[in-house]
mmCIF file of C-alpha atoms in Angstrom:
data_model
loop_
_atom_site.group_PDB
_atom_site.id
_atom_site.type_symbol
_atom_site.label_atom_id
_atom_site.label_comp_id
_atom_site.label_asym_id
_atom_site.label_seq_id
_atom_site.Cartn_x
_atom_site.Cartn_y
_atom_site.Cartn_z
ATOM 1 C CA UNK A 835 65.827 132.060 90.545
ATOM 2 C CA UNK A 836 69.316 131.114 89.333
ATOM 3 C CA UNK A 837 69.697 129.790 85.851
ATOM 4 C CA UNK A 838 71.815 127.013 84.509
ATOM 5 C CA UNK A 839 73.404 127.899 81.107
ATOM 6 C CA UNK A 840 75.117 125.733 78.570
ATOM 7 C CA UNK A 841 77.360 127.966 76.467
ATOM 8 C CA UNK A 842 78.746 126.402 73.286
ATOM 9 C CA UNK A 843 82.009 127.831 71.864
ATOM 10 C CA UNK A 844 82.675 129.508 75.194
ATOM 11 C CA UNK A 845 86.434 129.438 74.760
ATOM 12 C CA UNK A 846 86.192 131.539 71.627
ATOM 13 C CA UNK A 847 86.235 135.338 71.400
ATOM 14 C CA UNK A 848 82.622 136.346 71.861
ATOM 15 C CA UNK A 849 81.683 133.286 73.961
ATOM 16 C CA UNK A 850 84.435 133.984 76.469
ATOM 17 C CA UNK A 851 83.480 137.611 76.777
ATOM 18 C CA UNK A 852 79.878 136.521 77.311
ATOM 19 C CA UNK A 853 80.855 134.155 80.070
ATOM 20 C CA UNK A 854 82.921 136.817 81.894
ATOM 21 C CA UNK A 855 80.070 139.310 81.486
ATOM 22 C CA UNK A 856 77.464 136.848 82.687
ATOM 23 C CA UNK A 857 79.430 135.802 85.731
ATOM 24 C CA UNK A 858 79.862 139.382 86.815
ATOM 25 C CA UNK A 859 76.125 140.081 86.377
ATOM 26 C CA UNK A 860 74.726 136.772 87.696
ATOM 27 C CA UNK A 861 77.272 135.143 90.039
ATOM 28 C CA UNK A 862 74.748 132.557 91.239
ATOM 29 C CA UNK A 863 74.011 131.102 87.798
ATOM 30 C CA UNK A 864 75.664 127.817 86.811
ATOM 31 C CA UNK A 865 77.846 128.051 83.651
ATOM 32 C CA UNK A 866 78.595 124.945 81.618
ATOM 33 C CA UNK A 867 80.965 125.463 78.662
ATOM 34 C CA UNK A 868 81.189 123.087 75.748
ATOM 35 C CA UNK A 869 84.029 123.806 73.321
ATOM 36 C CA UNK A 870 86.020 121.700 70.851
ATOM 37 C CA UNK A 871 89.126 123.881 71.341
ATOM 38 C CA UNK A 872 89.868 124.144 67.629
ATOM 39 C CA UNK A 873 92.361 126.716 66.479
ATOM 40 C CA UNK A 874 90.334 129.742 67.645
ATOM 41 C CA UNK A 875 89.180 128.186 70.880
ATOM 42 C CA UNK A 876 91.537 128.993 73.714
ATOM 43 C CA UNK A 877 90.973 127.798 77.229
ATOM 44 C CA UNK A 878 93.243 130.558 78.472
ATOM 45 C CA UNK A 879 90.355 132.924 77.689
ATOM 46 C CA UNK A 880 88.552 131.398 80.669
ATOM 47 C CA UNK A 881 91.437 131.294 83.119
ATOM 48 C CA UNK A 882 89.787 133.676 85.569
ATOM 49 C CA UNK A 883 86.698 131.493 85.692
ATOM 50 C CA UNK A 884 88.330 128.079 86.011
ATOM 51 C CA UNK A 885 87.968 126.589 89.485
ATOM 52 C CA UNK A 886 85.091 128.760 90.455
ATOM 53 C CA UNK A 887 81.928 127.240 91.875
ATOM 54 C CA UNK A 888 79.140 126.585 89.393
ATOM 55 C CA UNK A 889 81.572 126.710 86.438
ATOM 56 C CA UNK A 890 82.198 123.565 84.400
ATOM 57 C CA UNK A 891 84.281 123.232 81.254
ATOM 58 C CA UNK A 892 83.728 120.322 78.921
ATOM 59 C CA UNK A 893 86.087 119.600 76.004
ATOM 60 C CA UNK A 894 83.788 118.247 73.271
ATOM 61 C CA UNK A 895 82.045 118.941 70.012
ATOM 62 C CA UNK A 896 78.490 120.228 69.412
ATOM 63 C CA UNK A 897 78.112 117.448 66.863
ATOM 64 C CA UNK A 898 78.121 114.939 69.723
ATOM 65 C CA UNK A 899 74.386 114.786 70.422
ATOM 66 C CA UNK A 900 74.583 112.198 73.254
ATOM 67 C CA UNK A 901 77.115 114.420 75.052
ATOM 68 C CA UNK A 902 74.945 117.480 74.756
ATOM 69 C CA UNK A 903 71.939 115.607 75.971
ATOM 70 C CA UNK A 904 73.871 114.343 78.969
ATOM 71 C CA UNK A 905 75.057 117.901 79.826
ATOM 72 C CA UNK A 906 71.522 119.275 79.557
ATOM 73 C CA UNK A 907 70.194 116.640 81.919
ATOM 74 C CA UNK A 908 73.144 116.416 84.359
ATOM 75 C CA UNK A 909 73.318 120.175 84.897
ATOM 76 C CA UNK A 910 69.581 120.780 84.572
ATOM 77 C CA UNK A 911 70.338 123.360 81.882
ATOM 78 C CA UNK A 912 67.430 125.710 81.141
ATOM 79 C CA UNK A 913 69.259 128.097 78.797
ATOM 80 C CA UNK A 914 71.509 127.186 75.839
ATOM 81 C CA UNK A 915 73.497 130.022 74.296
ATOM 82 C CA UNK A 916 74.973 128.854 70.997
ATOM 83 C CA UNK A 917 78.200 130.653 69.992
ATOM 84 C CA UNK A 918 80.137 127.698 68.554
ATOM 85 C CA UNK A 919 80.915 128.333 64.884
ATOM 86 C CA UNK A 920 83.580 128.438 62.247
ATOM 87 C CA UNK A 921 83.615 132.182 61.527
ATOM 88 C CA UNK A 922 86.511 133.361 59.334
ATOM 89 C CA UNK A 923 85.396 134.123 55.761
ATOM 90 C CA UNK A 924 88.854 133.511 54.272
ATOM 91 C CA UNK A 925 89.018 130.075 55.824
ATOM 92 C CA UNK A 926 85.543 129.298 54.524
ATOM 93 C CA UNK A 927 86.688 130.064 50.975
ATOM 94 C CA UNK A 928 89.722 127.804 51.151
ATOM 95 C CA UNK A 929 88.053 125.062 53.192
ATOM 96 C CA UNK A 930 84.263 125.197 53.301
ATOM 97 C CA UNK A 931 83.691 121.649 54.596
ATOM 98 C CA UNK A 932 84.469 122.563 58.199
ATOM 99 C CA UNK A 933 81.884 125.322 58.091
ATOM 100 C CA UNK A 934 79.139 122.999 56.917
ATOM 101 C CA UNK A 935 80.063 120.418 59.553
ATOM 102 C CA UNK A 936 80.129 122.861 62.515
ATOM 103 C CA UNK A 937 77.694 125.568 61.554
ATOM 104 C CA UNK A 938 75.006 123.429 59.950
ATOM 105 C CA UNK A 939 75.353 119.914 61.191
ATOM 106 C CA UNK A 940 76.584 120.970 64.598
ATOM 107 C CA UNK A 941 73.650 123.368 65.073
ATOM 108 C CA UNK A 942 71.228 120.707 63.996
ATOM 109 C CA UNK A 943 72.792 118.278 66.460
ATOM 110 C CA UNK A 944 72.237 120.846 69.265
ATOM 111 C CA UNK A 945 68.632 121.337 68.229
ATOM 112 C CA UNK A 946 68.026 117.614 68.236
ATOM 113 C CA UNK A 947 69.508 117.330 71.735
ATOM 114 C CA UNK A 948 67.436 120.258 73.022
ATOM 115 C CA UNK A 949 64.304 118.777 71.554
ATOM 116 C CA UNK A 950 64.991 115.373 73.086
ATOM 117 C CA UNK A 951 65.612 116.741 76.543
ATOM 118 C CA UNK A 952 63.319 119.767 76.781
ATOM 119 C CA UNK A 953 60.389 118.739 74.630
ATOM 120 C CA UNK A 954 60.336 114.887 74.570
ATOM 121 C CA UNK A 955 61.530 114.423 78.141
ATOM 122 C CA UNK A 956 59.383 114.459 81.231
ATOM 123 C CA UNK A 957 57.768 117.741 82.397
ATOM 124 C CA UNK A 958 58.216 119.931 79.308
ATOM 125 C CA UNK A 959 60.550 122.232 81.220
ATOM 126 C CA UNK A 960 60.714 125.928 80.577
ATOM 127 C CA UNK A 961 63.763 126.625 78.386
ATOM 128 C CA UNK A 962 65.482 128.923 75.936
ATOM 129 C CA UNK A 963 67.740 128.090 72.936
ATOM 130 C CA UNK A 964 69.509 131.242 71.857
ATOM 131 C CA UNK A 965 71.323 131.155 68.612
ATOM 132 C CA UNK A 966 74.039 133.726 67.875
ATOM 133 C CA UNK A 967 74.363 134.553 64.178
ATOM 134 C CA UNK A 968 75.771 137.284 61.974
ATOM 135 C CA UNK A 969 74.743 140.169 59.726
ATOM 136 C CA UNK A 970 76.581 138.501 56.865
ATOM 137 C CA UNK A 971 73.597 136.264 56.148
ATOM 138 C CA UNK A 972 71.886 139.330 54.653
ATOM 139 C CA UNK A 973 74.512 139.785 51.934
ATOM 140 C CA UNK A 974 75.958 143.159 50.942
ATOM 141 C CA UNK A 975 74.510 146.687 51.113
ATOM 142 C CA UNK A 976 74.612 149.468 48.500
ATOM 143 C CA UNK A 977 76.288 152.714 49.688
ATOM 144 C CA UNK A 978 73.054 154.561 50.377
ATOM 145 C CA UNK A 979 70.924 151.595 51.515
ATOM 146 C CA UNK A 980 69.450 151.495 55.036
ATOM 147 C CA UNK A 981 70.919 148.968 57.483
ATOM 148 C CA UNK A 982 69.872 145.365 57.621
ATOM 149 C CA UNK A 983 66.612 144.765 59.385
ATOM 150 C CA UNK A 984 65.180 141.519 60.788
ATOM 151 C CA UNK A 985 62.807 140.979 57.809
ATOM 152 C CA UNK A 986 65.623 141.452 55.310
ATOM 153 C CA UNK A 987 65.889 138.770 52.587
ATOM 154 C CA UNK A 988 68.803 136.436 53.201
ATOM 155 C CA UNK A 989 71.456 136.718 50.478
ATOM 156 C CA UNK A 990 74.645 135.002 51.807
ATOM 157 C CA UNK A 991 77.690 135.385 49.516
ATOM 158 C CA UNK A 992 80.397 133.213 51.110
ATOM 159 C CA UNK A 993 80.442 129.586 52.422
ATOM 160 C CA UNK A 994 80.651 131.063 55.934
ATOM 161 C CA UNK A 995 77.564 133.246 55.611
ATOM 162 C CA UNK A 996 75.696 130.530 53.742
ATOM 163 C CA UNK A 997 76.350 128.048 56.595
ATOM 164 C CA UNK A 998 75.159 130.559 59.165
ATOM 165 C CA UNK A 999 72.066 131.285 57.134
ATOM 166 C CA UNK A 1000 71.314 127.536 57.070
ATOM 167 C CA UNK A 1001 71.693 127.317 60.849
ATOM 168 C CA UNK A 1002 69.362 130.331 61.317
ATOM 169 C CA UNK A 1003 66.715 128.601 59.247
ATOM 170 C CA UNK A 1004 67.111 125.356 61.217
ATOM 171 C CA UNK A 1005 66.656 127.199 64.528
ATOM 172 C CA UNK A 1006 63.489 128.899 63.145
ATOM 173 C CA UNK A 1007 62.179 125.568 61.819
ATOM 174 C CA UNK A 1008 62.603 123.808 65.216
ATOM 175 C CA UNK A 1009 60.434 126.544 66.809
ATOM 176 C CA UNK A 1010 57.680 126.463 64.231
ATOM 177 C CA UNK A 1011 57.684 122.689 63.760
ATOM 178 C CA UNK A 1012 58.362 121.372 67.207
ATOM 179 C CA UNK A 1013 57.712 124.320 69.558
ATOM 180 C CA UNK A 1014 61.325 124.705 70.796
ATOM 181 C CA UNK A 1015 61.615 128.040 72.568
ATOM 182 C CA UNK A 1016 64.226 129.791 70.481
ATOM 183 C CA UNK A 1017 65.639 133.271 69.838
ATOM 184 C CA UNK A 1018 68.207 134.410 67.365
ATOM 185 C CA UNK A 1019 70.492 137.435 67.278
ATOM 186 C CA UNK A 1020 72.359 138.695 64.273
ATOM 187 C CA UNK A 1021 75.307 140.902 65.151
ATOM 188 C CA UNK A 1022 77.718 143.239 63.312
ATOM 189 C CA UNK A 1023 81.511 142.936 63.454
ATOM 190 C CA UNK A 1024 82.675 142.559 67.100
ATOM 191 C CA UNK A 1025 85.979 143.760 68.536
ATOM 192 C CA UNK A 1026 87.491 143.781 72.051
ATOM 193 C CA UNK A 1027 89.452 141.592 74.494
ATOM 194 C CA UNK A 1028 90.378 137.978 73.585
ATOM 195 C CA UNK A 1029 89.838 138.675 69.871
ATOM 196 C CA UNK A 1030 91.728 135.946 67.910
ATOM 197 C CA UNK A 1031 94.457 137.737 65.901
ATOM 198 C CA UNK A 1032 93.434 136.632 62.430
ATOM 199 C CA UNK A 1033 90.600 139.261 62.344
ATOM 200 C CA UNK A 1034 91.229 142.833 61.181
ATOM 201 C CA UNK A 1035 91.539 144.810 64.393
ATOM 202 C CA UNK A 1036 93.647 142.364 66.505
ATOM 203 C CA UNK A 1037 95.715 141.498 63.376
ATOM 204 C CA UNK A 1038 96.583 145.116 62.879
ATOM 205 C CA UNK A 1039 97.356 145.722 66.537
ATOM 206 C CA UNK A 1040 99.664 142.737 66.848
ATOM 207 C CA UNK A 1041 101.334 143.320 63.484
ATOM 208 C CA UNK A 1042 102.136 146.947 64.263
ATOM 209 C CA UNK A 1043 103.681 145.877 67.551
ATOM 210 C CA UNK A 1044 105.868 143.370 65.667
ATOM 211 C CA UNK A 1045 106.611 145.622 62.708
ATOM 212 C CA UNK A 1046 104.775 143.380 60.281
ATOM 213 C CA UNK A 1047 102.782 144.423 57.175
ATOM 214 C CA UNK A 1048 99.185 145.385 57.556
ATOM 215 C CA UNK A 1049 97.293 143.692 54.646
ATOM 216 C CA UNK A 1050 94.306 145.640 53.424
ATOM 217 C CA UNK A 1051 92.048 144.008 50.814
ATOM 218 C CA UNK A 1052 91.517 145.925 47.498
ATOM 219 C CA UNK A 1053 91.513 149.694 48.090
ATOM 220 C CA UNK A 1054 90.244 149.395 51.698
ATOM 221 C CA UNK A 1055 86.847 150.911 50.837
ATOM 222 C CA UNK A 1056 84.808 148.040 52.205
ATOM 223 C CA UNK A 1057 82.563 149.164 55.091
ATOM 224 C CA UNK A 1058 81.758 147.368 58.320
ATOM 225 C CA UNK A 1059 79.613 148.196 61.315
ATOM 226 C CA UNK A 1060 81.665 147.704 64.455
ATOM 227 C CA UNK A 1061 80.275 146.584 67.803
ATOM 228 C CA UNK A 1062 82.265 146.406 71.107
ATOM 229 C CA UNK A 1063 81.930 142.828 72.309
ATOM 230 C CA UNK A 1064 80.552 143.712 75.745
ATOM 231 C CA UNK A 1065 77.694 145.629 74.131
ATOM 232 C CA UNK A 1066 76.958 142.496 72.118
ATOM 233 C CA UNK A 1067 76.840 140.501 75.348
ATOM 234 C CA UNK A 1068 74.486 143.103 76.786
ATOM 235 C CA UNK A 1069 72.230 142.741 73.798
ATOM 236 C CA UNK A 1070 72.083 138.959 74.175
ATOM 237 C CA UNK A 1071 71.259 139.413 77.886
ATOM 238 C CA UNK A 1072 68.269 141.626 76.911
ATOM 239 C CA UNK A 1073 67.065 139.035 74.383
ATOM 240 C CA UNK A 1074 67.347 136.183 76.929
ATOM 241 C CA UNK A 1075 65.351 138.178 79.484
ATOM 242 C CA UNK A 1076 62.727 139.831 77.304
ATOM 243 C CA UNK A 1077 62.984 138.666 73.677
ATOM 244 C CA UNK A 1078 59.877 137.163 72.076
ATOM 245 C CA UNK A 1079 60.187 133.425 71.541
ATOM 246 C CA UNK A 1080 60.650 132.541 67.874
ATOM 247 C CA UNK A 1081 61.944 135.991 66.940
ATOM 248 C CA UNK A 1082 65.274 137.423 65.679
ATOM 249 C CA UNK A 1083 66.959 140.608 66.870
ATOM 250 C CA UNK A 1084 69.717 142.568 65.153
ATOM 251 C CA UNK A 1085 72.475 143.817 67.466
ATOM 252 C CA UNK A 1086 74.722 146.570 66.047
ATOM 253 C CA UNK A 1087 76.971 149.359 67.083
ATOM 254 C CA UNK A 1088 75.639 152.170 64.806
ATOM 255 C CA UNK A 1089 79.288 152.583 63.854
ATOM 256 C CA UNK A 1090 80.226 152.198 60.167
ATOM 257 C CA UNK A 1091 83.858 152.518 59.058
ATOM 258 C CA UNK A 1092 85.819 151.933 55.860
ATOM 259 C CA UNK A 1093 88.394 149.199 56.493
ATOM 260 C CA UNK A 1094 91.286 151.443 55.501
ATOM 261 C CA UNK A 1095 90.065 154.092 57.918
ATOM 262 C CA UNK A 1096 90.007 151.534 60.727
ATOM 263 C CA UNK A 1097 93.600 150.459 59.985
ATOM 264 C CA UNK A 1098 94.756 154.063 59.841
ATOM 265 C CA UNK A 1099 93.005 154.863 63.125
ATOM 266 C CA UNK A 1100 94.707 151.920 64.791
ATOM 267 C CA UNK A 1101 98.100 152.994 63.466
ATOM 268 C CA UNK A 1102 97.600 156.576 64.730
ATOM 269 C CA UNK A 1103 96.366 155.414 68.142
ATOM 270 C CA UNK A 1104 99.388 153.157 68.651
ATOM 271 C CA UNK A 1105 101.799 155.865 67.513
ATOM 272 C CA UNK A 1106 100.327 158.159 70.114
ATOM 273 C CA UNK A 1107 100.652 155.501 72.781
ATOM 274 C CA UNK A 1108 104.312 155.086 71.978
ATOM 275 C CA UNK A 1109 104.920 158.825 72.055
ATOM 276 C CA UNK A 1110 103.310 159.044 75.525
ATOM 277 C CA UNK A 1111 104.966 155.962 77.041
ATOM 278 C CA UNK A 1112 108.688 155.330 76.465
ATOM 279 C CA UNK A 1113 108.491 151.838 77.912
ATOM 280 C CA UNK A 1114 106.496 150.683 74.865
ATOM 281 C CA UNK A 1115 109.525 151.141 72.610
ATOM 282 C CA UNK A 1116 111.473 148.928 74.954
ATOM 283 C CA UNK A 1117 108.812 146.242 74.978
ATOM 284 C CA UNK A 1118 108.082 146.374 71.230
ATOM 285 C CA UNK A 1119 111.328 147.466 69.537
ATOM 286 C CA UNK A 1120 110.161 146.304 66.070
ATOM 287 C CA UNK A 1121 107.183 148.688 66.051
ATOM 288 C CA UNK A 1122 107.678 151.583 63.621
ATOM 289 C CA UNK A 1123 107.147 154.146 66.399
ATOM 290 C CA UNK A 1124 110.028 152.600 68.362
ATOM 291 C CA UNK A 1125 112.214 153.478 65.345
ATOM 292 C CA UNK A 1126 110.885 156.965 64.754
ATOM 293 C CA UNK A 1127 108.544 155.923 61.934
ATOM 294 C CA UNK A 1128 104.779 155.863 61.493
ATOM 295 C CA UNK A 1129 102.778 152.697 61.804
ATOM 296 C CA UNK A 1130 100.979 153.696 58.575
ATOM 297 C CA UNK A 1131 104.172 152.750 56.761
ATOM 298 C CA UNK A 1132 103.163 149.102 57.279
ATOM 299 C CA UNK A 1133 99.949 149.390 55.314
ATOM 300 C CA UNK A 1134 100.042 146.997 52.383
ATOM 301 C CA UNK A 1135 97.275 146.620 49.803
ATOM 302 C CA UNK A 1136 96.605 143.062 48.648
ATOM 303 C CA UNK A 1137 94.325 141.492 46.062
ATOM 304 C CA UNK A 1138 90.677 141.522 47.088
ATOM 305 C CA UNK A 1139 89.236 138.186 48.297
ATOM 306 C CA UNK A 1140 86.583 136.264 46.326
ATOM 307 C CA UNK A 1141 83.013 137.307 46.956
ATOM 308 C CA UNK A 1142 83.976 140.179 49.240
ATOM 309 C CA UNK A 1143 80.827 141.909 50.467
ATOM 310 C CA UNK A 1144 81.213 145.656 50.148
ATOM 311 C CA UNK A 1145 79.171 146.994 53.060
ATOM 312 C CA UNK A 1146 77.434 145.648 56.165
ATOM 313 C CA UNK A 1147 75.334 147.798 58.530
ATOM 314 C CA UNK A 1148 72.845 146.862 61.189
ATOM 315 C CA UNK A 1149 69.460 148.486 61.888
ATOM 316 C CA UNK A 1150 69.127 147.870 65.616
ATOM 317 C CA UNK A 1151 65.906 149.817 66.059
ATOM 318 C CA UNK A 1152 63.845 146.727 66.957
ATOM 319 C CA UNK A 1153 65.967 145.654 69.912
ATOM 320 C CA UNK A 1154 66.211 149.262 71.024
ATOM 321 C CA UNK A 1155 62.420 149.867 70.859
ATOM 322 C CA UNK A 1156 61.359 146.536 72.356
ATOM 323 C CA UNK A 1157 64.103 145.793 74.833
ATOM 324 C CA UNK A 1158 65.837 149.138 75.469
ATOM 325 C CA UNK A 1159 69.185 148.191 73.882
ATOM 326 C CA UNK A 1160 71.692 151.039 73.553
ATOM 327 C CA UNK A 1161 75.436 150.452 73.086
ATOM 328 C CA UNK A 1162 77.272 151.770 76.105
ATOM 329 C CA UNK A 1163 80.696 152.076 74.418
ATOM 330 C CA UNK A 1164 81.448 154.687 71.782
ATOM 331 C CA UNK A 1165 83.910 153.597 69.148
ATOM 332 C CA UNK A 1166 86.497 155.882 70.741
ATOM 333 C CA UNK A 1167 86.117 154.294 74.185
ATOM 334 C CA UNK A 1168 85.824 150.795 72.830
ATOM 335 C CA UNK A 1169 89.000 151.094 70.729
ATOM 336 C CA UNK A 1170 90.876 152.590 73.655
ATOM 337 C CA UNK A 1171 89.822 149.687 75.893
ATOM 338 C CA UNK A 1172 90.795 147.220 73.173
ATOM 339 C CA UNK A 1173 94.271 148.719 72.630
ATOM 340 C CA UNK A 1174 94.855 148.835 76.383
ATOM 341 C CA UNK A 1175 93.909 145.168 76.636
ATOM 342 C CA UNK A 1176 96.241 144.027 73.834
ATOM 343 C CA UNK A 1177 99.148 146.128 75.164
ATOM 344 C CA UNK A 1178 98.597 144.600 78.622
ATOM 345 C CA UNK A 1179 98.150 141.038 77.512
ATOM 346 C CA UNK A 1180 101.064 140.142 75.284
ATOM 347 C CA UNK A 1181 101.503 136.723 76.990
ATOM 348 C CA UNK A 1182 97.976 135.900 75.758
ATOM 349 C CA UNK A 1183 98.312 136.908 72.078
ATOM 350 C CA UNK A 1184 101.996 136.179 71.361
ATOM 351 C CA UNK A 1185 101.668 132.302 71.386
ATOM 352 C CA UNK A 1186 98.701 132.538 69.006
ATOM 353 C CA UNK A 1187 100.730 134.028 66.175
ATOM 354 C CA UNK A 1188 102.099 131.550 63.650
ATOM 355 C CA UNK A 1189 104.896 133.845 62.398
#
């Protein structure tokens, strides 16, 4: 039986990857996208889907409850996958208001709309509200601590993570109070195609290609658990199909790296690409490798940001045991695919760079 999905934030990085993944897997399902097209929302991410049957893009905000209700009714939506969020920690430090507006008030608006249509409307239709969250709600891990698990106490340390924690609690509350059929997933750091170039991996890739400095916070010792975005989409798919209503699932890559090691790996990988392909020096003449230098020469240490969590790591044993989740990409294959994509899609990322 085909589904009808409403995907919020579908023009963003993870949302767009989810839509492409879902269309390949379930071509008969209807896909309705709601996106406000703020700075990180890019309709070009969905170019290959535009114009297809059973694909509808709507430019609007998740804070518009009447709009969301109309979409749920008009398209007979039975599954809402909620990606829409302000997500960059640095931006949350300099301007937290937008994070409260989108991540807290916007999520509550979606929940109210879902309740009005799915619970208070006629028929009590079968439905699922899936909320996409982050491992940052758990706080920071000590060097030898086990990875975050689903029963972990929330200890958010930035306005971003605090706003996501609040939205997680609202989703849980709407299940326990009103009976809304919800699931939540908390993921580790994603990387891959269509990644907006303010985040670490795409920032480094595009800066190396342009010969720009590679800013590394502090001494680069902060640790993150990296997850290829398609593996994240695969995890959400498993939760939608088999996840227990009212429960949360951690989705991780079992792949911890120091930030400096990630930057150095990207530098070395790009240097090797330039050595193997002379046309890259012609296309990207400002890259160090095009001038006989190492990309590592661009590494530049900067003052650490406020409230910088030292380590994140996900314990994904629950989703593995209950739903059979196993990442299909190793970090080596995922990084190779990501570099290939950015080298082959300069017309996508070049207009997104401010300088």
